[in-house]
Short mmCIF file of C-alpha atoms and ligand atoms in Angstrom, two decimals:
data_model
loop_
_atom_site.label_atom_id
_atom_site.label_comp_id
_atom_site.label_asym_id
_atom_site.label_seq_id
_atom_site.Cartn_x
_atom_site.Cartn_y
_atom_site.Cartn_z
CA UNK A 61 -11.03 -5.94 -27.84
CA UNK A 62 -7.81 -5.95 -26.30
CA UNK A 63 -6.12 -6.22 -22.41
CA UNK A 64 -5.56 -2.49 -22.89
CA UNK A 65 -9.61 -1.99 -22.50
CA UNK A 66 -10.63 -4.28 -21.25
CA UNK A 67 -12.22 -4.66 -17.39
CA UNK A 68 -10.63 -4.57 -14.68
CA UNK A 69 -10.93 -8.42 -13.78
CA UNK A 70 -9.88 -9.78 -17.14
CA UNK A 71 -6.83 -7.18 -16.84
CA UNK A 72 -5.75 -8.68 -13.46
CA UNK A 73 -5.77 -12.46 -15.29
CA UNK A 74 -4.44 -11.82 -19.10
CA UNK A 75 -2.65 -8.34 -17.81
CA UNK A 76 1.28 -7.56 -18.46
CA UNK A 77 1.00 -8.58 -21.74
CA UNK A 78 3.60 -11.65 -21.00
CA UNK A 79 4.14 -13.78 -24.62
CA UNK A 80 7.16 -16.39 -25.23
CA UNK A 81 7.60 -18.72 -28.38
CA UNK A 82 7.08 -21.66 -25.73
CA UNK A 83 3.59 -20.17 -25.52
CA UNK A 84 3.39 -20.27 -21.52
CA UNK A 85 0.26 -19.63 -20.50
CA UNK A 86 1.84 -18.59 -17.01
CA UNK A 87 4.84 -15.94 -17.15
CA UNK A 88 7.42 -18.79 -15.66
CA UNK A 89 10.67 -18.02 -13.56
CA UNK A 90 13.41 -16.16 -15.23
CA UNK A 91 16.05 -17.04 -12.13
CA UNK A 92 18.68 -15.62 -14.20
CA UNK A 93 21.37 -12.80 -12.68
CA UNK A 94 22.37 -12.47 -16.47
CA UNK A 95 21.48 -12.44 -19.70
CA UNK A 96 23.60 -13.51 -23.21
CA UNK A 97 24.07 -10.94 -25.35
CA UNK A 98 24.67 -11.93 -29.94
CA UNK A 99 27.28 -10.18 -30.42
CA UNK A 100 28.46 -6.98 -28.90
CA UNK A 101 26.75 -4.35 -31.28
CA UNK A 102 23.30 -5.79 -29.32
CA UNK A 103 25.24 -5.36 -26.23
CA UNK A 104 26.44 -1.69 -26.89
CA UNK A 105 22.86 -1.31 -28.27
CA UNK A 106 20.41 -2.72 -25.21
CA UNK A 107 22.71 -0.11 -22.62
CA UNK A 108 22.46 2.35 -24.64
CA UNK A 109 18.24 1.16 -24.46
CA UNK A 110 18.10 1.22 -27.84
CA UNK A 111 17.08 -2.55 -27.66
CA UNK A 112 14.49 -4.30 -25.29
CA UNK A 113 17.52 -7.16 -24.26
CA UNK A 114 17.97 -7.70 -20.81
CA UNK A 115 21.15 -6.88 -19.46
CA UNK A 116 21.23 -8.20 -15.25
CA UNK A 117 18.47 -8.59 -12.94
CA UNK A 118 18.64 -5.99 -11.07
CA UNK A 119 17.87 -3.35 -14.35
CA UNK A 120 15.38 -5.65 -15.62
CA UNK A 121 14.28 -9.33 -15.93
CA UNK A 122 11.72 -10.64 -18.23
CA UNK A 123 9.51 -12.39 -14.33
CA UNK A 124 10.12 -9.26 -13.38
CA UNK A 125 8.72 -6.72 -15.90
CA UNK A 126 5.46 -9.55 -17.25
CA UNK A 127 4.16 -7.81 -13.18
CA UNK A 128 5.21 -3.98 -13.52
CA UNK A 129 3.28 -4.08 -16.87
CA UNK A 130 1.15 -5.88 -14.62
CA UNK A 131 0.46 -2.33 -11.85
CA UNK A 132 0.86 -0.09 -13.97
CA UNK A 133 -1.96 -1.40 -16.50
CA UNK A 134 -3.94 -1.78 -13.15
CA UNK A 135 -3.29 1.66 -11.83
CA UNK A 136 -2.91 3.00 -15.43
CA UNK A 137 0.26 4.67 -14.90
CA UNK A 138 2.97 4.89 -17.69
CA UNK A 139 5.19 1.98 -16.11
CA UNK A 140 5.74 -0.15 -13.00
CA UNK A 141 8.85 -0.27 -10.96
CA UNK A 142 8.84 -3.34 -8.16
CA UNK A 143 10.92 -2.80 -5.87
CA UNK A 144 11.85 -5.46 -3.07
CA UNK A 145 9.36 -4.56 -0.34
CA UNK A 146 6.82 -1.25 0.42
CA UNK A 147 9.73 0.03 2.38
CA UNK A 148 11.99 0.08 -0.76
CA UNK A 149 9.51 2.00 -3.34
CA UNK A 150 9.09 4.45 -0.66
CA UNK A 151 12.88 4.76 -0.44
CA UNK A 152 12.99 4.79 -4.38
CA UNK A 153 11.20 7.69 -4.58
CA UNK A 154 11.94 9.76 -1.30
CA UNK A 155 15.92 9.50 -2.77
CA UNK A 156 14.86 10.54 -6.27
CA UNK A 157 12.28 13.61 -5.14
CA UNK A 158 13.90 14.98 -1.97
CA UNK A 159 17.61 16.83 -2.31
CA UNK A 160 19.58 19.01 0.30
CA UNK A 161 17.21 21.64 1.46
CA UNK A 162 13.61 19.63 0.78
CA UNK A 163 10.87 19.62 2.38
CA UNK A 164 7.69 16.87 2.33
CA UNK A 165 4.77 17.67 3.61
CA UNK A 166 3.15 13.95 5.01
CA UNK A 167 0.03 13.21 7.48
CA UNK A 168 0.70 12.43 11.12
CA UNK A 169 -1.09 9.12 9.94
CA UNK A 170 1.45 7.38 7.76
CA UNK A 171 2.69 3.71 7.97
CA UNK A 172 5.30 4.33 10.71
CA UNK A 173 8.95 4.29 8.98
CA UNK A 174 7.81 6.22 6.08
CA UNK A 175 7.67 8.78 8.68
CA UNK A 176 10.66 7.59 10.47
CA UNK A 177 12.73 7.69 7.42
CA UNK A 178 12.95 11.05 6.88
CA UNK A 179 13.19 12.61 10.34
CA UNK A 180 15.56 10.08 11.05
CA UNK A 181 17.44 9.70 8.04
CA UNK A 182 16.83 12.47 5.62
CA UNK A 183 17.59 14.87 7.50
CA UNK A 184 21.26 13.87 7.37
CA UNK A 185 21.32 14.48 4.58
CA UNK A 186 18.84 18.16 5.05
CA UNK A 187 15.83 16.72 4.36
CA UNK A 188 13.09 18.60 6.43
CA UNK A 189 9.38 17.48 6.83
CA UNK A 190 5.84 18.79 8.19
CA UNK A 191 3.06 16.34 9.63
CA UNK A 192 -0.73 16.67 9.08
CA UNK A 193 -3.41 15.91 9.58
CA UNK A 194 -4.05 15.93 5.56
CA UNK A 195 -8.24 14.58 6.04
CA UNK A 196 -8.69 18.82 5.99
CA UNK A 197 -6.36 19.68 3.60
CA UNK A 198 -6.37 23.39 4.63
CA UNK A 199 -3.41 21.64 7.03
CA UNK A 200 -1.82 21.30 4.05
CA UNK A 201 -1.91 24.48 2.25
CA UNK A 202 -0.98 25.91 5.86
CA UNK A 203 2.46 23.94 5.95
CA UNK A 204 3.40 25.09 2.53
CA UNK A 205 7.18 26.50 2.04
CA UNK A 206 9.11 27.74 -0.76
CA UNK A 207 11.14 24.58 -1.27
CA UNK A 208 8.01 22.06 -0.19
CA UNK A 209 8.47 19.40 -2.84
CA UNK A 210 6.49 16.85 -2.14
CA UNK A 211 2.98 16.08 -0.80
CA UNK A 212 3.42 11.88 0.11
CA UNK A 213 -0.30 11.22 0.47
CA UNK A 214 -1.67 7.30 2.83
CA UNK A 215 -5.53 6.97 2.30
CA UNK A 216 -7.46 5.41 3.72
CA UNK A 217 -4.20 5.79 6.64
CA UNK A 218 -1.78 3.61 9.82
CA UNK A 219 -3.99 2.68 11.69
CA UNK A 220 -7.32 5.27 11.88
CA UNK A 221 -8.72 4.29 8.51
CA UNK A 222 -8.46 8.06 8.35
CA UNK A 223 -9.14 9.56 4.89
CA UNK A 224 -7.45 12.21 2.78
CA UNK A 225 -9.64 14.14 -0.38
CA UNK A 226 -6.77 13.24 -3.39
CA UNK A 227 -8.47 15.31 -5.83
CA UNK A 228 -7.78 18.59 -3.61
CA UNK A 229 -4.39 17.50 -1.99
CA UNK A 230 -3.86 17.23 -6.89
CA UNK A 231 -4.57 20.78 -7.23
CA UNK A 232 -2.62 22.07 -3.96
CA UNK A 233 -0.17 20.09 -5.85
CA UNK A 234 -0.52 21.56 -8.87
CA UNK A 235 -0.63 24.90 -7.87
CA UNK A 236 2.69 24.29 -6.17
CA UNK A 237 4.58 22.76 -7.86
CA UNK A 238 4.91 19.58 -6.10
CA UNK A 239 5.10 16.20 -6.68
CA UNK A 240 2.02 14.24 -5.09
CA UNK A 241 2.71 10.75 -4.13
CA UNK A 242 0.12 8.60 -3.02
CA UNK A 243 0.81 5.17 -0.65
CA UNK A 244 -2.40 2.96 -2.06
CA UNK A 245 -1.13 -0.13 -0.24
CA UNK A 246 -4.67 -0.07 1.89
CA UNK A 247 -6.96 -0.20 -1.13
CA UNK A 248 -5.32 -1.78 -4.39
CA UNK A 249 -5.89 -0.38 -7.80
CA UNK A 250 -9.55 -2.58 -7.40
CA UNK A 251 -10.79 0.16 -4.96
CA UNK A 252 -8.77 3.12 -5.08
CA UNK A 253 -6.93 4.80 -8.51
CA UNK A 254 -4.97 7.42 -7.31
CA UNK A 255 -3.14 8.63 -11.16
CA UNK A 256 -6.61 8.64 -12.22
CA UNK A 257 -7.23 11.47 -9.48
CA UNK A 258 -4.74 13.63 -10.42
CA UNK A 259 -1.30 12.31 -8.09
CA UNK A 260 1.71 11.03 -9.94
CA UNK A 261 3.62 8.57 -8.13
CA UNK A 262 2.24 5.38 -6.68
CA UNK A 263 3.39 3.19 -4.49
CA UNK A 264 2.51 -0.09 -2.91
CA UNK A 265 3.43 -2.26 0.04
CA UNK A 266 2.86 -5.46 -2.27
CA UNK A 267 3.68 -7.93 0.55
CA UNK A 268 -0.06 -6.40 1.43
CA UNK A 269 -3.62 -6.52 -0.61
CA UNK A 270 -1.69 -6.65 -4.54
CA UNK A 271 0.39 -10.64 -3.13
CA UNK A 272 -2.44 -11.55 -0.75
CA UNK A 273 -1.12 -14.38 0.72
CA UNK A 274 1.34 -13.30 3.39
CA UNK A 275 4.05 -15.27 2.11
CA UNK A 276 6.08 -12.88 0.34
CA UNK A 277 8.06 -9.00 0.70
CA UNK A 278 7.95 -6.46 -2.41
CA UNK A 279 6.61 -3.21 -2.94
CA UNK A 280 5.61 -1.73 -6.90
CA UNK A 281 5.53 1.87 -7.35
CA UNK A 282 3.51 3.32 -10.62
CA UNK A 283 4.57 6.53 -12.23
CA UNK A 284 1.83 8.22 -14.29
CA UNK A 285 4.71 9.59 -16.97
CA UNK A 286 7.16 8.06 -19.11
CA UNK A 287 9.92 10.85 -17.92
CA UNK A 288 8.78 10.14 -13.70
CA UNK A 289 9.00 6.64 -14.50
CA UNK A 290 12.71 7.21 -15.96
CA UNK A 291 13.81 9.16 -13.10
CA UNK A 292 12.15 6.38 -10.27
CA UNK A 293 13.64 3.68 -12.22
CA UNK A 294 17.39 4.91 -12.06
CA UNK A 295 17.14 5.26 -9.29
CA UNK A 296 15.75 2.01 -7.37
CA UNK A 297 18.55 0.48 -10.09
CA UNK A 298 21.03 2.58 -8.48
CA UNK A 299 19.94 1.69 -4.95
CA UNK A 300 19.45 -1.85 -5.92
CA UNK A 301 16.02 -2.18 -4.26
CA UNK A 302 14.51 -5.04 -7.08
CA UNK A 303 12.32 -6.96 -6.72
CA UNK A 304 13.33 -10.88 -7.48
CA UNK A 305 11.81 -13.04 -9.99
CA UNK A 306 11.07 -15.75 -8.16
CA UNK A 307 9.12 -13.03 -5.70
CA UNK A 308 7.26 -11.93 -8.81
CA UNK A 309 5.91 -14.74 -10.11
CA UNK A 310 4.42 -16.00 -6.38
CA UNK A 311 2.91 -11.87 -6.50
CA UNK A 312 1.62 -12.67 -10.29
CA UNK A 313 -0.61 -15.94 -8.95
CA UNK A 314 -1.52 -14.08 -5.68
CA UNK A 315 -2.53 -10.73 -8.20
CA UNK A 316 -5.15 -12.40 -10.43
CA UNK A 317 -7.34 -13.70 -7.43
CA UNK A 318 -7.34 -9.42 -5.99
CA UNK A 319 -10.42 -8.59 -7.18
CA UNK A 320 -12.32 -12.10 -5.55
CA UNK A 321 -10.44 -11.67 -2.35
CA UNK A 322 -11.13 -7.83 -2.01
CA UNK A 323 -14.37 -8.46 -2.79
CA UNK A 324 -14.98 -11.30 -0.27
CA UNK A 325 -12.76 -9.63 2.31
CA UNK A 326 -14.72 -6.10 2.58
CA UNK A 327 -18.22 -8.07 2.36
CA UNK A 328 -16.80 -9.29 5.76
CA UNK A 329 -15.56 -6.38 6.84
CA UNK A 330 -18.90 -4.84 6.07
CA UNK A 331 -20.61 -7.35 8.99
CA UNK A 332 -17.71 -6.93 11.34
CA UNK A 333 -17.39 -2.89 11.38
CA UNK A 334 -22.28 -3.37 11.88
CA UNK A 335 -21.85 -6.05 14.86
CA UNK A 336 -18.38 -3.72 16.43
CA UNK A 337 -20.74 -1.01 15.89
CA UNK A 338 -22.55 -2.67 18.16
CA UNK A 339 -20.83 -4.52 21.13
CA UNK A 340 -21.43 -2.99 24.53
CA UNK A 341 -17.41 -2.94 25.11
CA UNK A 342 -16.34 -1.37 21.92
CA UNK A 343 -15.95 2.06 22.45
CA UNK A 344 -16.24 3.40 18.23
CA UNK A 345 -15.61 1.75 14.90
CA UNK A 346 -13.98 3.39 12.11
CA UNK A 347 -14.73 2.07 8.47
CA UNK A 348 -14.94 3.87 5.40
CA UNK A 349 -18.16 1.83 4.49
CA UNK A 350 -20.62 2.70 8.25
CA UNK A 351 -22.32 6.27 7.76
CA UNK A 352 -19.98 7.02 11.20
CA UNK A 353 -17.44 7.34 9.17
CA UNK A 354 -16.43 11.24 9.25
CA UNK A 355 -15.30 10.88 6.08
CA UNK A 356 -18.20 8.79 4.09
CA UNK A 357 -18.65 10.41 1.94
CA UNK A 358 -15.17 11.06 0.70
CA UNK A 359 -14.54 7.50 0.94
CA UNK A 360 -17.76 6.34 -1.68
CA UNK A 361 -16.10 9.51 -4.43
CA UNK A 362 -13.33 8.57 -4.76
CA UNK A 363 -13.02 4.95 -3.65
CA UNK A 364 -14.92 2.00 -5.43
CA UNK A 365 -15.43 0.34 -1.59
CA UNK A 366 -14.26 0.33 1.53
CA UNK A 367 -11.93 -1.74 1.75
CA UNK A 368 -11.22 -4.80 4.46
CA UNK A 369 -9.29 -2.91 7.25
CA UNK A 370 -11.61 -1.64 10.50
CA UNK A 371 -10.18 -0.37 13.28
CA UNK A 372 -12.10 0.22 16.62
CA UNK A 373 -11.57 1.49 20.27
CA UNK A 374 -11.88 -0.41 23.42
CA UNK A 375 -13.79 0.89 26.29
CA UNK A 376 -11.68 -0.34 28.79
CA UNK A 377 -8.00 0.50 26.95
CA UNK A 378 -4.23 -0.28 26.90
CA UNK A 379 -5.36 -4.05 29.16
CA UNK A 380 -8.28 -5.07 27.18
CA UNK A 381 -6.97 -4.30 24.11
CA UNK A 382 -3.91 -6.69 24.80
CA UNK A 383 -6.41 -9.16 26.52
CA UNK A 384 -8.61 -8.53 23.13
CA UNK A 385 -5.06 -10.07 21.63
CA UNK A 386 -4.84 -12.52 23.69
CA UNK A 387 -7.65 -14.81 23.43
CA UNK A 388 -8.61 -14.79 19.63
CA UNK A 389 -8.52 -18.32 18.22
CA UNK A 390 -8.86 -17.24 14.69
CA UNK A 391 -7.75 -13.79 13.90
CA UNK A 392 -4.43 -14.09 14.02
CA UNK A 393 -2.11 -11.89 16.36
CA UNK A 394 0.13 -10.48 14.04
CA UNK A 395 1.61 -6.86 12.17
CA UNK A 396 1.33 -6.59 8.33
CA UNK A 397 -2.06 -7.06 6.35
CA UNK A 398 -4.35 -7.46 3.08
CA UNK A 399 -4.42 -11.55 3.67
CA UNK A 400 -6.28 -13.87 3.21
CA UNK A 401 -6.15 -14.58 6.86
CA UNK A 402 -7.68 -12.19 9.43
CA UNK A 403 -4.40 -10.36 11.48
CA UNK A 404 -4.98 -8.91 15.01
CA UNK A 405 -2.86 -6.11 15.56
CA UNK A 406 -2.87 -3.42 19.00
CA UNK A 407 -0.93 -0.89 17.87
CA UNK A 408 -0.40 0.61 21.55
CA UNK A 409 0.95 -2.16 23.07
CA UNK A 410 2.79 -3.01 19.41
CA UNK A 411 3.65 -1.56 16.08
CA UNK A 412 3.17 2.30 17.86
CA UNK A 413 4.41 1.02 21.78
CA UNK A 414 8.24 3.16 21.07
CA UNK A 415 5.70 5.74 20.16
CA UNK A 416 5.43 9.48 21.98
CA UNK A 417 2.46 10.05 23.79
CA UNK A 418 1.64 13.27 22.35
CA UNK A 419 3.02 11.67 18.93
CA UNK A 420 0.13 8.98 19.07
CA UNK A 421 -2.28 11.65 20.55
CA UNK A 422 -2.25 13.69 17.77
CA UNK A 423 -2.31 10.56 15.33
CA UNK A 424 -5.74 9.36 16.72
CA UNK A 425 -4.13 5.87 18.12
CA UNK A 426 -5.66 5.44 21.35
CA UNK A 427 -4.11 2.77 24.14
CA UNK A 428 -7.47 1.21 23.23
CA UNK A 429 -7.02 1.10 19.40
CA UNK A 430 -7.48 -1.78 17.61
CA UNK A 431 -6.98 -2.80 14.17
CA UNK A 432 -8.14 -5.41 12.08
CA UNK A 433 -6.96 -7.06 8.72
CA UNK A 434 -10.39 -8.48 7.38
CA UNK A 435 -9.24 -12.10 5.18
CA UNK A 436 -11.81 -14.51 3.57
CA UNK A 437 -12.83 -17.14 5.51
CA UNK A 438 -16.82 -17.28 6.82
CA UNK A 439 -18.04 -14.09 8.87
CA UNK A 440 -20.07 -16.06 11.10
CA UNK A 441 -16.32 -17.12 12.46
CA UNK A 442 -14.67 -14.40 12.97
CA UNK A 443 -18.51 -13.19 14.29
CA UNK A 444 -17.87 -16.42 16.69
CA UNK A 445 -14.49 -15.67 17.53
CA UNK A 446 -14.54 -12.12 18.01
CA UNK A 447 -17.66 -12.28 20.69
CA UNK A 448 -15.51 -14.80 23.00
CA UNK A 449 -12.74 -13.20 23.36
CA UNK A 450 -14.32 -9.71 23.69
CA UNK A 451 -16.16 -12.11 26.81
CA UNK A 452 -12.90 -11.67 27.97
CA UNK A 453 -11.91 -8.17 28.25
CA UNK A 454 -13.21 -5.24 31.12
C1 PLP B 176 3.32 -2.48 5.28
C2 PLP B 176 3.20 -0.81 4.47
C3 PLP B 176 4.24 -0.39 3.77
C4 PLP B 176 5.51 -1.11 3.70
O1 PLP B 176 6.37 -2.84 3.27
P1 PLP B 176 6.53 -3.32 3.37
O2 PLP B 176 6.79 -4.05 1.74
O3 PLP B 176 6.59 -3.93 4.72
O4 PLP B 176 7.70 -3.10 3.42
C5 PLP B 176 3.99 1.59 3.13
N1 PLP B 176 3.06 1.22 2.98
C6 PLP B 176 2.16 1.20 4.26
C7 PLP B 176 0.56 1.37 4.42
C8 PLP B 176 1.92 -1.01 4.29
O5 PLP B 176 0.70 -1.23 4.83
#
């Protein structure tokens, strides 16, 4: 049996196929910016792509490449491209796939900067975009224009935990000649494999679940085909937003425990979601593992688990959100998500404070919305923490 047809957990530990003459059990950090050519002829072959030899770390590096192979294998893609951050991955994809006069369709609830860069910056180069509620795919069909090139989906979405049907999106994309790009940060390949559902490209903020320890910022692009991989890789090299060897080493280390971390975190999340749903000060809870989630059935079909992100609404609105933030003792008041520690955030006063009330309403971000990224602590302690903080909320 080879690593290729082994199970997900085995691939997490043995994937990437790194081997060296020293028999290193772990992938070493190749902290070198440049690599010596044995001869001028070998240098020439490297540049022509006829040799596997390394040239320069922005183009490729053994530590970075080991991680790229690993994540690509887990996503069932042709190849991975490591980037300096999740935004580096997203910019690589936008820059490679969108040209002057092109149009992109995306969800109205996506990671803020994924939208801001299109509307504020790519628009300067003539790229147009439309944001719709993609959990109803009819809205996507209505938004398609003759110049639409990219359909960019994040599911579950940020911070509303709304779910979009990826199979339906891939059918729409195929019928209309669009490239389907999916931000898979919230699920990780352990819980969702967009390429298997028909997507062409997956992007990740590895800062979140893939690394899982809140100690690096990094990103990854995975392409389904060789052609797409080559196009995206050359763009990353041109932009210079490569991952670095030391970061890659830490992510390789974090990635090994992705499944055990996710199992524990989502077990905790389910218990907390049920607790919150019964709490008198909580108006609503959005978690794909709850039957009350509007796309509960779709989540069960397209994901292998509901994940570790919960959003919930406080009856008391804005002030209650702030009071809760100021009173948690174990959960950490911080943005980001997907780490071993539980993080709590209040979008209306924090990440989305600059978004207009109209856009917030359209994206379903109410003043009392709280986003909770559940960690792997003892769940009884997390519930104790929420209980004592909610007691102080009006
Ligand atoms: C954090 C995040 C990003 C951006 O990633 P960085 O590593 O911070 O650049 C993109 N998409 C989603 C869903 C995220 O949560």
